[in-house]
Amino acid sequence: MGSVQSLWPNPSAGTPTSLTDADLERVYDYPENPGGPWLQVNFVSSADGAAHVHGSSDALSHPADKRIFLLGRDLADLILVGAGTVRAENYRGARTNDERRARRARLGRSEVPPIAVVSGNAAIEPDSALLTDTRVPPIIITTTAAPEARRAALAEAGAEILVAGDTRVDLTAALRELAGRGLRRINCEGGPHLFGQLVAEDLVDQLCLTVAPLLAGGGADRIAAGGATAAPRAMELASVLHEDGFTMLRYRRRERSPG
């Protein structure tokens, strides 16, 4: 297997530069002191834009992509994910090891980041691995319209319930509440409908997108789904890495002009 290399920015202005774990941490780290919620989204897609193959993103992934995926978790205060992705990918609580635990301790993060799941109707099973196979309780972000029995069952199973919105989750309010608890560095792992809503509410500060050298053909979702956004969100290319034909792109929110 090769090594992750930087195509841009390239400090040597010559041959692409292989990156160490410390280099990758500097590339992907969050702002030092975000004043409020600062959200990055992680996705992998095929070269023709598919977000999954046969319902799962595994066929699009690569060890380099997984390395950056795990790094995104290590650097974050909180992992954010949609309920559909939790079910499709059989989510469980975040894992750690000695190296990752030491990194988080050095950065002043908790030992293991909690996972927050967005589900307007609280449609997570209380006996799912998310609740039964975890070191820290998950946070279920839901609405007042979610059945009280479901919310109560999830709370009894150990989940924390965060209500934000009446019939649709108000992500702006939810992220503001989480930031008030010190969970400001947020790493979103999908899925497409959650990403589409985050874009619509203009909450995305960074997109980390791995493009796999595959053509999936028709039938698969794009990485963003849902209703049309009022206006495109301007981003700037911040880095381009590659390994074995997989290209790892990082886009940051373009700074708004004063006034």
Coordinates of C-alpha atoms in Angstrom, one line a residue, residues 71-174:
L71 CA -8.8 11.3 12.3
G72 CA -12.0 13.4 11.9
R73 CA -13.4 11.6 14.9
D74 CA -10.3 12.1 17.0
L75 CA -10.2 15.8 16.4
A76 CA -13.9 16.4 17.1
D77 CA -15.9 17.1 20.2
L78 CA -18.9 15.4 18.7
I79 CA -19.9 13.1 15.9
L80 CA -23.1 14.0 14.1
V81 CA -25.0 11.6 11.9
G82 CA -28.5 11.0 10.4
A83 CA -30.7 8.2 11.6
G84 CA -30.8 6.6 8.1
T85 CA -27.0 6.3 8.1
V86 CA -27.1 4.8 11.6
R87 CA -29.4 2.1 10.4
A88 CA -27.7 1.5 7.0
E89 CA -24.1 1.4 8.5
N90 CA -25.1 -0.3 11.8
Y91 CA -23.5 2.4 13.9
R92 CA -22.2 1.7 17.4
G93 CA -20.4 4.0 19.8
A94 CA -17.1 5.5 18.8
R95 CA -14.0 3.3 19.5
T96 CA -10.5 4.3 20.7
N97 CA -7.0 2.9 21.3
D98 CA -4.0 4.0 23.2
E99 CA -2.7 6.2 20.3
R100 CA -6.0 7.9 19.7
R101 CA -6.7 8.3 23.4
A102 CA -3.3 10.0 23.8
R103 CA -4.1 12.4 20.8
R104 CA -7.4 13.4 22.3
A105 CA -5.9 14.0 25.7
R106 CA -3.2 16.1 24.2
L107 CA -5.8 18.2 22.4
G108 CA -8.0 18.6 25.5
R109 CA -10.8 16.4 24.1
S110 CA -12.9 13.9 26.1
E111 CA -11.6 10.3 25.9
V112 CA -14.3 9.3 23.4
P113 CA -16.6 11.6 21.4
P114 CA -20.3 11.2 21.8
I115 CA -22.5 10.5 18.8
A116 CA -25.5 12.7 18.1
V117 CA -28.2 11.3 15.9
V118 CA -30.7 13.5 14.0
S119 CA -34.1 11.8 13.9
G120 CA -37.2 13.9 13.7
N121 CA -39.4 11.1 14.8
A122 CA -36.9 9.4 17.2
A123 CA -36.8 6.3 14.9
I124 CA -33.9 4.6 16.6
E125 CA -34.3 1.2 18.2
P126 CA -33.5 1.2 21.9
D127 CA -31.6 -2.1 21.5
S128 CA -29.5 -0.9 18.6
A129 CA -25.7 -1.1 18.8
L130 CA -25.6 2.6 19.1
L131 CA -27.0 2.3 22.6
T132 CA -25.9 -1.2 23.6
D133 CA -22.3 -1.1 22.3
T134 CA -20.9 2.3 23.4
R135 CA -18.7 3.9 26.0
V136 CA -20.7 7.2 26.1
P137 CA -24.4 7.7 25.8
P138 CA -25.6 8.9 22.4
I139 CA -27.6 12.1 22.0
I140 CA -30.8 11.8 20.0
I141 CA -31.8 15.1 18.4
T142 CA -35.5 15.1 17.7
T143 CA -38.7 17.1 17.7
T144 CA -41.7 17.8 19.9
A145 CA -43.7 15.8 17.3
A146 CA -41.8 12.6 18.0
P147 CA -43.9 10.1 19.8
E148 CA -43.4 10.4 23.6
A149 CA -43.2 6.7 24.0
R150 CA -40.2 6.5 21.6
R151 CA -38.4 9.3 23.4
A152 CA -39.1 7.7 26.7
A153 CA -37.8 4.3 25.6
L154 CA -34.6 5.8 24.2
A155 CA -34.0 7.8 27.4
E156 CA -34.6 4.6 29.5
A157 CA -32.0 2.8 27.2
G158 CA -29.5 5.5 28.2
A159 CA -29.7 8.1 25.4
E160 CA -29.9 11.8 26.0
I161 CA -32.8 13.4 24.3
L162 CA -32.3 16.9 22.8
V163 CA -35.5 18.4 21.4
A164 CA -35.0 21.1 18.7
G165 CA -37.9 22.0 16.5
D166 CA -41.6 21.1 16.3
T167 CA -42.2 18.8 13.3
R168 CA -38.7 19.2 11.7
V169 CA -35.4 19.2 13.5
D170 CA -34.0 22.8 13.8
L171 CA -30.3 22.1 13.2
T172 CA -29.3 25.7 13.8
A173 CA -30.8 25.6 17.2
A174 CA -29.5 22.1 18.0

